[in-house]
Tab-separated table of C-alpha atoms and ligand atoms in Angstrom:
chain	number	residue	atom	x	y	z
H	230	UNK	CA	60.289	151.978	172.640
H	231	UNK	CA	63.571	150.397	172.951
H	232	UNK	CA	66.153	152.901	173.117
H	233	UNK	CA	68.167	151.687	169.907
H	234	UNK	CA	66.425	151.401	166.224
H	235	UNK	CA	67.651	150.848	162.555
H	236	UNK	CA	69.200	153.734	161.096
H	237	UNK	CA	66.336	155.475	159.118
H	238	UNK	CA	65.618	154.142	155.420
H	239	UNK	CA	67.603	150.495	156.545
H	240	UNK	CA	64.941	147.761	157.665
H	241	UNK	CA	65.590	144.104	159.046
H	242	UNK	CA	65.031	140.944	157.324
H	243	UNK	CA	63.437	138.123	159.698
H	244	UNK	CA	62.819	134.639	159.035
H	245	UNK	CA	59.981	134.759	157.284
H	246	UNK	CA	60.576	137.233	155.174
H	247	UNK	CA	64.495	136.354	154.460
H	248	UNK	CA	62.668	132.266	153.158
H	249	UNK	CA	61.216	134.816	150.449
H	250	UNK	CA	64.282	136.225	149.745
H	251	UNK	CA	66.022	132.994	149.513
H	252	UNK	CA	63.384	132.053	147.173
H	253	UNK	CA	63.783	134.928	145.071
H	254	UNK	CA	67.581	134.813	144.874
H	255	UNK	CA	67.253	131.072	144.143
H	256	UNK	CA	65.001	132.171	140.544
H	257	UNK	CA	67.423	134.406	139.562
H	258	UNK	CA	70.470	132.311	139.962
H	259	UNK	CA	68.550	129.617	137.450
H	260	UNK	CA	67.235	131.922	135.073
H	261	UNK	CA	70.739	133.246	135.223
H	262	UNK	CA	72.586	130.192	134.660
H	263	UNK	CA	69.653	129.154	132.086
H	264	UNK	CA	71.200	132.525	129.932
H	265	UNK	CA	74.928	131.048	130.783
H	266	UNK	CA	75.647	134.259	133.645
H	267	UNK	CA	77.810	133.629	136.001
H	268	UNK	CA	77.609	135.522	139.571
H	269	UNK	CA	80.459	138.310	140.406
H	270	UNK	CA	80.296	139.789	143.779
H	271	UNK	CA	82.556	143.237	143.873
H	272	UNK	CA	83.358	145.346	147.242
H	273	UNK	CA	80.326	147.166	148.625
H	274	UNK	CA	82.443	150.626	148.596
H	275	UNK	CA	84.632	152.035	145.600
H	276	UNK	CA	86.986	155.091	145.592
H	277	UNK	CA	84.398	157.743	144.969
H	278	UNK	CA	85.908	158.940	141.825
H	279	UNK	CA	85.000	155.856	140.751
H	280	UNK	CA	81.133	156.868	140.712
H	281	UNK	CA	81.791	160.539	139.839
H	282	UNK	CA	83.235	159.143	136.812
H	283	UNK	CA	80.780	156.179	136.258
H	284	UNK	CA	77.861	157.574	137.294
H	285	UNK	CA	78.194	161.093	136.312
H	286	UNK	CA	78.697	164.472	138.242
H	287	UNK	CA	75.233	166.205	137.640
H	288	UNK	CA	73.112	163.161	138.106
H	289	UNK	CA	71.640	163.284	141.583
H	290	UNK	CA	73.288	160.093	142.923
H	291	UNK	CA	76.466	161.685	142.506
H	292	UNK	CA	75.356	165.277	143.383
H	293	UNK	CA	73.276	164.180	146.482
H	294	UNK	CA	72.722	161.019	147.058
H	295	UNK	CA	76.228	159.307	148.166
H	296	UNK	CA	76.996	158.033	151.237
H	297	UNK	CA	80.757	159.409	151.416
H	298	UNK	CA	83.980	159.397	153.780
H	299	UNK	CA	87.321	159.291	154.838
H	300	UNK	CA	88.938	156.524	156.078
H	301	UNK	CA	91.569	157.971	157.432
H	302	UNK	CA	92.633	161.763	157.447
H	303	UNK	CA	94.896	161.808	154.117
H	304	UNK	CA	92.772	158.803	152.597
H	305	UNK	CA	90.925	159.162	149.752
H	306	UNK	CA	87.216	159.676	149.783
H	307	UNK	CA	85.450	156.171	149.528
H	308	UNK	CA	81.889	155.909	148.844
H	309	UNK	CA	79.386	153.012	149.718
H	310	UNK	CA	78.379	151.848	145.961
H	311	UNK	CA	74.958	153.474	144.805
H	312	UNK	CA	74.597	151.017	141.711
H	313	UNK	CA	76.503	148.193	140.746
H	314	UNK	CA	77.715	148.788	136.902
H	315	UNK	CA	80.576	151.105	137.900
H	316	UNK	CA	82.309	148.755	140.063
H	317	UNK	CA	81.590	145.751	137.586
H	318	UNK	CA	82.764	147.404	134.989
H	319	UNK	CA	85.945	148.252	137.120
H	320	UNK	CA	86.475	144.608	137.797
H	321	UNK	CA	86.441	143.587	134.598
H	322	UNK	CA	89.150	146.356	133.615
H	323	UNK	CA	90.793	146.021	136.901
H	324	UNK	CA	91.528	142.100	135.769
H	325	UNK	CA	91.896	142.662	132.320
H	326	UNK	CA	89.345	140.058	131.906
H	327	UNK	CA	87.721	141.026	128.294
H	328	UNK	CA	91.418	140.175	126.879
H	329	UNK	CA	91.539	136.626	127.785
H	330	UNK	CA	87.623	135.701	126.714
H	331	UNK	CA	85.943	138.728	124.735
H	332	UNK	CA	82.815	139.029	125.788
H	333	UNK	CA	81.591	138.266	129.867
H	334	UNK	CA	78.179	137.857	130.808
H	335	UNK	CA	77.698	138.519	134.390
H	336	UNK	CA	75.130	138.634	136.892
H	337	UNK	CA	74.948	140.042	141.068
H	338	UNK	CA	72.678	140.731	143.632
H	339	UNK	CA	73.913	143.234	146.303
H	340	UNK	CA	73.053	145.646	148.866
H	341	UNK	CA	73.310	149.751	147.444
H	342	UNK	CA	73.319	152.873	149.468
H	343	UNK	CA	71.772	155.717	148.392
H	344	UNK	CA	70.869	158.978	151.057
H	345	UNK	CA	67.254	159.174	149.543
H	346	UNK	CA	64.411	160.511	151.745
H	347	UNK	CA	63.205	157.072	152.641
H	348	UNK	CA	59.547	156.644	151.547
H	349	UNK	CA	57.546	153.652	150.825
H	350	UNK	CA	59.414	151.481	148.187
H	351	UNK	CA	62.475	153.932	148.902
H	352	UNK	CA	64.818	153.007	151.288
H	353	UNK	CA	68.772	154.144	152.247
H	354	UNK	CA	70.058	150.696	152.047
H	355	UNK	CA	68.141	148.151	149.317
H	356	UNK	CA	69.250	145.717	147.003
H	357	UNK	CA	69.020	144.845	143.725
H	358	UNK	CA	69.706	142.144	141.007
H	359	UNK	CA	70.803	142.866	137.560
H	360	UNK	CA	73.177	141.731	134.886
H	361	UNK	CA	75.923	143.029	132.798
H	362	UNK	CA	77.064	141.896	129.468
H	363	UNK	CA	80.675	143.014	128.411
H	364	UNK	CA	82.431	142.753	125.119
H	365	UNK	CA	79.443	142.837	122.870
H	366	UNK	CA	76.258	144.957	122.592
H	367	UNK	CA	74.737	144.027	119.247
H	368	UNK	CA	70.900	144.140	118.959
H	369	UNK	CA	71.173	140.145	120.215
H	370	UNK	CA	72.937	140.593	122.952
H	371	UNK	CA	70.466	143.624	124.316
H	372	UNK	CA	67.464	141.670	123.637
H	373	UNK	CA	69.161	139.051	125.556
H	374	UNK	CA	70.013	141.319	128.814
H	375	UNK	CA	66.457	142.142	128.328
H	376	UNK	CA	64.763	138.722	128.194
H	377	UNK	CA	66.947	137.446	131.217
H	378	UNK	CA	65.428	140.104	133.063
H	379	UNK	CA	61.728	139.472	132.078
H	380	UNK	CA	61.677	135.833	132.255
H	381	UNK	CA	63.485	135.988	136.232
H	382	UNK	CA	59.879	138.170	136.271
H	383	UNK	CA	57.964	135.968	134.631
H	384	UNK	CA	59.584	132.809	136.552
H	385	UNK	CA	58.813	134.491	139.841
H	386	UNK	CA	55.236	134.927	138.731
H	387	UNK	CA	54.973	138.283	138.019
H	388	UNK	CA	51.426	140.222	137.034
H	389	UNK	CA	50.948	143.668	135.338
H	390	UNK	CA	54.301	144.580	134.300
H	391	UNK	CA	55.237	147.508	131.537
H	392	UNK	CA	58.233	147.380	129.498
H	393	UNK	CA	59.068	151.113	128.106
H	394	UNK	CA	62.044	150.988	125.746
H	395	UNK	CA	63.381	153.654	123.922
H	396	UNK	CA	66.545	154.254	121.523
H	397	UNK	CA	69.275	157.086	122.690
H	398	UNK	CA	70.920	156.741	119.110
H	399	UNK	CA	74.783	157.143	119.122
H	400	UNK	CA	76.365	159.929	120.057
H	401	UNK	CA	76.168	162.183	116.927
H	402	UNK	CA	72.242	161.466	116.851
H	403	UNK	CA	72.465	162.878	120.447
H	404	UNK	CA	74.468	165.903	119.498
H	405	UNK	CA	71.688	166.972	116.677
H	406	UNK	CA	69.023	165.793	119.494
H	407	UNK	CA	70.465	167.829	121.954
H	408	UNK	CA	70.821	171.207	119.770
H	409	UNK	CA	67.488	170.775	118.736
H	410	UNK	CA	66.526	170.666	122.201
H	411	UNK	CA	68.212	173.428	122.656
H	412	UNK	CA	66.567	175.871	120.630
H	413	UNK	CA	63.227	174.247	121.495
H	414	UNK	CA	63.473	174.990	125.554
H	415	UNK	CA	65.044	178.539	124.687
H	416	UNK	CA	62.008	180.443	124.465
H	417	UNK	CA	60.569	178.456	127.700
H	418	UNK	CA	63.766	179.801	129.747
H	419	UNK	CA	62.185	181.763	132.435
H	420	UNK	CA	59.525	179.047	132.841
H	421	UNK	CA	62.277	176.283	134.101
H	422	UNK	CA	63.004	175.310	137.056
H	423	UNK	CA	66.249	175.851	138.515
H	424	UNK	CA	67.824	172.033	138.029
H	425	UNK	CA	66.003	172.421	134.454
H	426	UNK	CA	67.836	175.386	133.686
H	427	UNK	CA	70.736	173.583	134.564
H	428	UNK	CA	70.392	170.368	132.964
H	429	UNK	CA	69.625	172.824	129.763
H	430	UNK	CA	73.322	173.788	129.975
H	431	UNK	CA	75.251	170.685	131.138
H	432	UNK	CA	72.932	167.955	129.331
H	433	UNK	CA	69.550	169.197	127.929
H	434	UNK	CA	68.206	165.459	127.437
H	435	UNK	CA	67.717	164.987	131.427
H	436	UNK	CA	65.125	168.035	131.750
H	437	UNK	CA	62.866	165.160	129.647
H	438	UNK	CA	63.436	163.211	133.082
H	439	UNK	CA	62.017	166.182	135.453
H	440	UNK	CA	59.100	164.949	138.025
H	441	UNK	CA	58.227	168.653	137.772
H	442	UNK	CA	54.790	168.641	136.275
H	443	UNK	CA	55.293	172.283	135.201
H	444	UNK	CA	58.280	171.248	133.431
H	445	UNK	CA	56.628	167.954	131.814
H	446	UNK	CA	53.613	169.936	130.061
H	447	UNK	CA	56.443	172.002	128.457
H	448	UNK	CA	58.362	168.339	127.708
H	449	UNK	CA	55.499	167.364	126.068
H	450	UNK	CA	55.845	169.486	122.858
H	451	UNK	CA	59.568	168.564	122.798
H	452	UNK	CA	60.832	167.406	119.744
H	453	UNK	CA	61.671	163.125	119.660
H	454	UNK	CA	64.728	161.941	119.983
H	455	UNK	CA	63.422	158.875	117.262
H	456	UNK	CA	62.776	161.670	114.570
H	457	UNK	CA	66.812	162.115	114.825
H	458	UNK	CA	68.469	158.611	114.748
H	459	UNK	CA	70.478	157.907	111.939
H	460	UNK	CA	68.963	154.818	109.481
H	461	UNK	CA	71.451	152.758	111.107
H	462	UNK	CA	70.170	153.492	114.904
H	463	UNK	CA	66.879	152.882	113.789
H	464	UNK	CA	67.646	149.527	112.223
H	465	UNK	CA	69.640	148.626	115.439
H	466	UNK	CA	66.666	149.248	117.293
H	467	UNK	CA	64.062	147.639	115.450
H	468	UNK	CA	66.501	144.522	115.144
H	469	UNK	CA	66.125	144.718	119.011
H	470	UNK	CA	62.198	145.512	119.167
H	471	UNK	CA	62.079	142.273	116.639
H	472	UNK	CA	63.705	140.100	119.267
H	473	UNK	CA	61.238	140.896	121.783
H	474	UNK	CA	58.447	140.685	119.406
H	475	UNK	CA	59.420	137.144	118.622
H	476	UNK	CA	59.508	135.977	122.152
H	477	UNK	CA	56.499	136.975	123.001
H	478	UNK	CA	57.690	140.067	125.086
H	479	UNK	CA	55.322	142.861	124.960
H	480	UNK	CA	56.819	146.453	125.474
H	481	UNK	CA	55.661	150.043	124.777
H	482	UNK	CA	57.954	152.622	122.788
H	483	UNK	CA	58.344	155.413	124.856
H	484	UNK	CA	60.162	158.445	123.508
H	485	UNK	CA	60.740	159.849	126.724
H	486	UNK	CA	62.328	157.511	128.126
H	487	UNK	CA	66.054	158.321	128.821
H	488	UNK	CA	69.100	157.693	130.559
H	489	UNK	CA	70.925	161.044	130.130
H	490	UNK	CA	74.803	160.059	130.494
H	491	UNK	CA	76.901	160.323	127.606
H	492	UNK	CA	77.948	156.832	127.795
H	493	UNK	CA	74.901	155.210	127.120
H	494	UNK	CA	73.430	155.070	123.559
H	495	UNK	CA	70.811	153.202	121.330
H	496	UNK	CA	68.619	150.777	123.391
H	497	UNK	CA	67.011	152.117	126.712
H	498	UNK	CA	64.511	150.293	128.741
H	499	UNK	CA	62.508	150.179	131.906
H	500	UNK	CA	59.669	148.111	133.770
H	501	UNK	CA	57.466	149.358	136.125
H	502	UNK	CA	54.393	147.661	138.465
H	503	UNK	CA	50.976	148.618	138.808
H	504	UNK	CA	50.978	147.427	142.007
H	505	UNK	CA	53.649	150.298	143.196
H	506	UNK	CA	52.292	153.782	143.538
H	507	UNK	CA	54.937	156.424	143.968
H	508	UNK	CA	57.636	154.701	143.226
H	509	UNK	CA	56.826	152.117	140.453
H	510	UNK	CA	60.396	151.429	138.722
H	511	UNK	CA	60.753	147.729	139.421
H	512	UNK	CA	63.911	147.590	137.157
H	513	UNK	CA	65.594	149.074	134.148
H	514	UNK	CA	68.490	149.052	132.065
H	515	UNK	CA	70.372	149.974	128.497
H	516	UNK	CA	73.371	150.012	126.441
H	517	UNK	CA	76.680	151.371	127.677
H	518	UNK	CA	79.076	151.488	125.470
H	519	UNK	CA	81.066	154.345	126.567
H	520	UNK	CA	81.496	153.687	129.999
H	521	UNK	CA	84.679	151.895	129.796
H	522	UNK	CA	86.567	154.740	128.287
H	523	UNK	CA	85.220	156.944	130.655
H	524	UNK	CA	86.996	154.696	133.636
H	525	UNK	CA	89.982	154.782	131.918
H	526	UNK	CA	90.321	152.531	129.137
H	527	UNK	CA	92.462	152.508	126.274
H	528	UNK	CA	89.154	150.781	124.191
H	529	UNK	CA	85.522	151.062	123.796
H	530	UNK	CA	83.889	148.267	125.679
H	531	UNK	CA	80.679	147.221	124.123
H	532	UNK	CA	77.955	146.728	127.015
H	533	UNK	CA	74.500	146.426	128.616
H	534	UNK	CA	73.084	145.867	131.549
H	535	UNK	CA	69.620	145.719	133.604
H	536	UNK	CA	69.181	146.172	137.355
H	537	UNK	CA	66.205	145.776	139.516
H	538	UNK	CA	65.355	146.262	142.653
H	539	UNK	CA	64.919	143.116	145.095
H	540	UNK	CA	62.842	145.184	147.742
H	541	UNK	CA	60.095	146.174	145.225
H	542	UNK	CA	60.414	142.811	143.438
H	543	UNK	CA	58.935	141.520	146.737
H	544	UNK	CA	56.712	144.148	147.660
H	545	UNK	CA	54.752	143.311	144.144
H	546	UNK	CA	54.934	139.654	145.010
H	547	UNK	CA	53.491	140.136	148.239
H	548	UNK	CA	50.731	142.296	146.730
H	549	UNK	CA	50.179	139.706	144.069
H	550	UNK	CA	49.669	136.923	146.802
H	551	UNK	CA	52.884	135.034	145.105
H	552	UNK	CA	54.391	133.960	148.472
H	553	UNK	CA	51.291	131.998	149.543
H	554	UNK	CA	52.930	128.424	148.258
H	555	UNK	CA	56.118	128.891	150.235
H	556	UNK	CA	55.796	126.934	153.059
H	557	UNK	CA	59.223	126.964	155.759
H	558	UNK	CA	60.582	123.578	155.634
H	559	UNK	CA	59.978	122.040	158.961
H	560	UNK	CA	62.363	119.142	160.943
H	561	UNK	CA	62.225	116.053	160.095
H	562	UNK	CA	62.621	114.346	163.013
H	563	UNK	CA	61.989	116.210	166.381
H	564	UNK	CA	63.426	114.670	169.573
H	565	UNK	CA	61.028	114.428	172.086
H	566	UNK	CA	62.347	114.400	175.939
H	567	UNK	CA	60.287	112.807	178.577
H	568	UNK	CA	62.489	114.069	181.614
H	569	UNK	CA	64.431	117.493	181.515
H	570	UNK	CA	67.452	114.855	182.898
H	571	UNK	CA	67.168	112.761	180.007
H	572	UNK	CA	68.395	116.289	178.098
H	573	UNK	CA	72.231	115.452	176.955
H	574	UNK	CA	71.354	112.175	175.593
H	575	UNK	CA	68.897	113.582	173.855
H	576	UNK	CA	71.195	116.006	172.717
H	577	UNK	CA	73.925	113.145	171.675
H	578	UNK	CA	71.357	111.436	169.848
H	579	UNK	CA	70.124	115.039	167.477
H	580	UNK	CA	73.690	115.547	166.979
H	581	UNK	CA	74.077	112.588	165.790
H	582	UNK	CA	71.278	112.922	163.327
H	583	UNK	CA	72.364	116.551	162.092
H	584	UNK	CA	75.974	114.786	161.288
H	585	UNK	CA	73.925	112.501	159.280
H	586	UNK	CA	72.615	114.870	156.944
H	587	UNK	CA	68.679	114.667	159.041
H	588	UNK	CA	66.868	117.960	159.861
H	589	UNK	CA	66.521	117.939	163.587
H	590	UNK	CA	64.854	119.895	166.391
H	591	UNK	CA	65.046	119.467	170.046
H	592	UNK	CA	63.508	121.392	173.230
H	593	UNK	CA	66.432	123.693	174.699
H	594	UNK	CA	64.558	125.044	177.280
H	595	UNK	CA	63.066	121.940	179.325
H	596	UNK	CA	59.494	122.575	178.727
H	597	UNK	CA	56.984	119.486	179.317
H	598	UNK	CA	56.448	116.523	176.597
H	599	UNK	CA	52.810	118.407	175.732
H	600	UNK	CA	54.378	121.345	174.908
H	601	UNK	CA	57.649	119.708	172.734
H	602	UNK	CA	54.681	117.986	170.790
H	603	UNK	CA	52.685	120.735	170.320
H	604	UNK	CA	55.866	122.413	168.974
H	605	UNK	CA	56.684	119.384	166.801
H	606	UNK	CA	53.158	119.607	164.985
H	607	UNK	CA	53.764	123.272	164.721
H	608	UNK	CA	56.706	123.070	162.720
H	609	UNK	CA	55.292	120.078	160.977
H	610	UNK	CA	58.119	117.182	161.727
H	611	UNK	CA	57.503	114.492	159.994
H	612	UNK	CA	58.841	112.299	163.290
H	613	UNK	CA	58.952	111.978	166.941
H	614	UNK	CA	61.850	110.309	168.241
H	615	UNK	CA	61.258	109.550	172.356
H	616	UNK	CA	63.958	109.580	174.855
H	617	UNK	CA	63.097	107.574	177.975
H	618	UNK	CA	65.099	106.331	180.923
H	619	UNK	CA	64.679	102.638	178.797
H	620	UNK	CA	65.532	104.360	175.627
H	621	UNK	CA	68.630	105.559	177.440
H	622	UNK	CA	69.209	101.816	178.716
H	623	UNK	CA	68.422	99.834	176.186
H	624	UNK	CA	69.699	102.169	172.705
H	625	UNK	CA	66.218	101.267	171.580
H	626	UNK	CA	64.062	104.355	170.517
H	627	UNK	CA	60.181	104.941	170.414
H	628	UNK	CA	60.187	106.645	166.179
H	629	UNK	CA	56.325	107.621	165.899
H	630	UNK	CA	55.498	108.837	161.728
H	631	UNK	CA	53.485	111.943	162.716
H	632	UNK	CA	51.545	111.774	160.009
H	633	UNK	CA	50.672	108.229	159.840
H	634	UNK	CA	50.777	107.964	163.739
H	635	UNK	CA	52.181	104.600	163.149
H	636	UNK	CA	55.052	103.887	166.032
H	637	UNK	CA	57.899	101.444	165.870
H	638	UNK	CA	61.313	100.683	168.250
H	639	UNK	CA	64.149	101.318	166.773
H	640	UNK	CA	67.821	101.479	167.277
H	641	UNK	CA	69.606	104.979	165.817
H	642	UNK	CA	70.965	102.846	162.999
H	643	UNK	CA	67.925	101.359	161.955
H	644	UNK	CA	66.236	105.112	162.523
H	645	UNK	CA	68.917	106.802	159.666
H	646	UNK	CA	68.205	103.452	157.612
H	647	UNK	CA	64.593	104.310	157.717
H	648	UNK	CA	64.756	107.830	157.107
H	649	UNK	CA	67.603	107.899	154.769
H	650	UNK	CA	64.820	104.874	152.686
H	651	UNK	CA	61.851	107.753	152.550
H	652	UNK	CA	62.754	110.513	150.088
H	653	UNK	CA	65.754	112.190	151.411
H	654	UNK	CA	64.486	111.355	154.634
H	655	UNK	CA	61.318	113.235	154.534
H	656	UNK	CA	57.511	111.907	154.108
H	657	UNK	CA	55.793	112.720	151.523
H	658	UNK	CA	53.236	115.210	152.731
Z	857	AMP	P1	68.375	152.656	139.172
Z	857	AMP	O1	69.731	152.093	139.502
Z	857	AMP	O2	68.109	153.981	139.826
Z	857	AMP	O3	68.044	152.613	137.709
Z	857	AMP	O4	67.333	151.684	139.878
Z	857	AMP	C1	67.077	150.381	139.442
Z	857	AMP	C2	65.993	149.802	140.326
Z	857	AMP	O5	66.436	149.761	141.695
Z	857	AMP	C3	64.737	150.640	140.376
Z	857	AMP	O6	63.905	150.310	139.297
Z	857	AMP	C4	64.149	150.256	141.700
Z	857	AMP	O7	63.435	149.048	141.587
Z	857	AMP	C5	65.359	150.017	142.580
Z	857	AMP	N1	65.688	151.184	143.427
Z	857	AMP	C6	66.346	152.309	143.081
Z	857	AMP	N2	66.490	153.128	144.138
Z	857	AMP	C7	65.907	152.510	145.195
Z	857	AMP	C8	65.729	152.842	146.579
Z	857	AMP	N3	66.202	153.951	147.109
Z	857	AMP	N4	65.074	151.954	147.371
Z	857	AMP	C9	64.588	150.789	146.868
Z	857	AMP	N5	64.728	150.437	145.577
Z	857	AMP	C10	65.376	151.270	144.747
């Protein structure tokens, strides 16, 4: 074993794999542009308070899961970003953007860092795609945070999703919620679990979150959060649920579904894949409106968001066969050398063809004319352009179509005419 490896929970991206990523990121920047986002890329670590603040003390990113330090001895803590909302939503404030054009819809994919006990579908370092939509969270603009994120699914091909979506109410249906909650786990108190008994005191809601399955058969004569939303939550929510319904968008109500921050209210969502196990949450999202006050703000900003994770995007492609159509994009011409010496005109003429806009390959490593061909027909050229001593002499080149086998002599010019004739210089295959 070679004596250095990735850091545990970080993996590496090889060709292959990184033309499916490139295909992936190219979906979501249409879809994205389709729903008029445009792309914001913020620093990949944030003063740490930011997070605390943003994410929340006693959820376990903040409590566990941050990759911390100090960059210098009296710096402050910075923190390599867990999530992206926090440090979009301190752009926005940052630049004061939301006063020159109220609302914002933007869009990112970026690399988070988490210190999770790696697992399959759970890594230390992943990425993730999502939007956020600033300056306006009415039912419409939800349901439209929401479609963007199903139809980059559906675009990409996606089988055997679930949509969950839930309402959080605002935050005086929360306060009767969370009272009733209240009196409801009191007389389970010696049956909790320690972080239950704790949520029970700092925020009651997330014990509905526990993975404990002690703790979920007690959750599961818990009163609904639904049975306490005020008329006007409800009708937000079913103006939401009505969007979906009319695009064709099929979800499930869940009414245990919840994001346990104060900061977010009314519409709550997530989508997980069959085709997971473990750790099924392909992507999820909800209305924030508080979060802007909590970093600081003299105003409420109206917002949602979605984010989903690229890794397990892929991992249910894969599974799902999706990739099998994406085929690398070979040369288009490959330069073919019949004598090593012949190698820096060669090398003069593929420059000269990359300059022109051609894809080009050429043998660095003086192998014999058998094997460059054999390598040409492996990457599937389209042409074979032959360097001879005469070629050299006479500027005259041997230009074979691979497919059609048909050769010709050519000078370079009349080789770029040619190619630059066929569809951007490529057969069609
Ligand atoms: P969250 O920000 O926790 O709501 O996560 C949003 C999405 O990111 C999840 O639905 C997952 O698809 C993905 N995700 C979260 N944590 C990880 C992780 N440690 N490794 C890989 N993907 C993750």
């Amino acid at each position: 074993m070679p004596q250095y490896q990735a850091v545990k929970g970080a993996r590496d991206i090889f060709p292959e794999e990184s033309a499916q990523w490139k295909y992936v990121e190219g979906v979501i920047h249409t879809v994205a542009s389709l729903y008029g986002f445009s792309e914001i890329r913020t620093p990949v670590f944030e003063y740490t308070e930011l997070f605390q603040r943003g994410i929340g003390s006693t959820t376990d990113i903040v409590g566990k899961e941050m990759f911390s330090f100090l960059p210098d001895p009296n710096g402050r803590s910075i923190t390599l970003r867990p999530e992206m909302t926090a440090g979009v939503m301190r752009a926005a404030l940052q630049k004061n953007i939301l006063s020159a054009a109220p609302v914002h819809k933007l869009y990112y994919i970026g690399e988070l860092f988490r210190k999770e006990r790696p697992q399959a579908g759970r890594q230390r370092q992943f990425s993730q795609f999502g939007a956020e939509l600033l300056g306006v969270s009415t039912p419409a603009a939800v349901a439209e945070v929401i479609t963007l994120m199903m139809q980059v699914f559906e675009s990409l091909g996606l089988r055997n999703l679930r949509l969950r979506i839930n309402s959080l109410g605002d935050s005086d249906d929360r306060f009767r919620y969370r009272e009733a909650l209240k009196t409801y786990f009191a007389p389970f108190h010696d049956r909790l679990d320690d972080s239950s008994k704790e949520r029970l005191e700092k925020n009651p809601l997330r014990i509905l979150d526990s993975k404990n399955p002690a703790i979920q058969e007690i959750v599961a004569g818990a009163p609904r959060l639904y049975d306490y939303l005020s008329v006007a939550s409800v009708e937000d929510f079913e103006k939401v649920l009505y969007y979906l319904q009319e695009r064709g968008i099929t979800y499930e109500i869940d009414h245990r579904l919840v994001r346990g921050l104060d900061y977010y209210c009314h519409t709550a969502f997530e989508v997980t894949s069959s085709e997971l196990g473990a750790q099924d949450a392909i992507g999820g999202g909800g209305r924030y409106d508080g979060l802007a006050r909590e970093l600081g703000s003299s105003s409420e900003v109206p917002a949602s968001g979605f984010a989903a994770g690229m890794e397990r995007v892929l991992l249910t492609m894969e599974k799902q066969g999706l990739f099998a159509a994406l085929t690398p994009q070979g040369p288009v011409v490959y330069v073919v050398l019949q004598q090593a010496e012949l190698a820096d005109h060669g090398m003069q003429v593929a420059w000269r063809l990359r300059k022109a806009g051609i894809r080009t390959e050429i043998d660095l490593a003086a192998r014999s004319m058998k094997a460059q061909m054999r390598d040409a027909n492996r990457m599937r050229a389209s042409w074979a352009l032959f360097i001879g001593s005469a070629e050299v002499t006479t500027g005259l080149y041997a230009f074979k179509n691979l497919v059609t086998s048909e050769q010709t002599t050519l000078s370079l010019e009349a080789v770029l005419e040619t190619l630059h004739e066929t569809a951007s210089g490529e057969l069609q295959k």
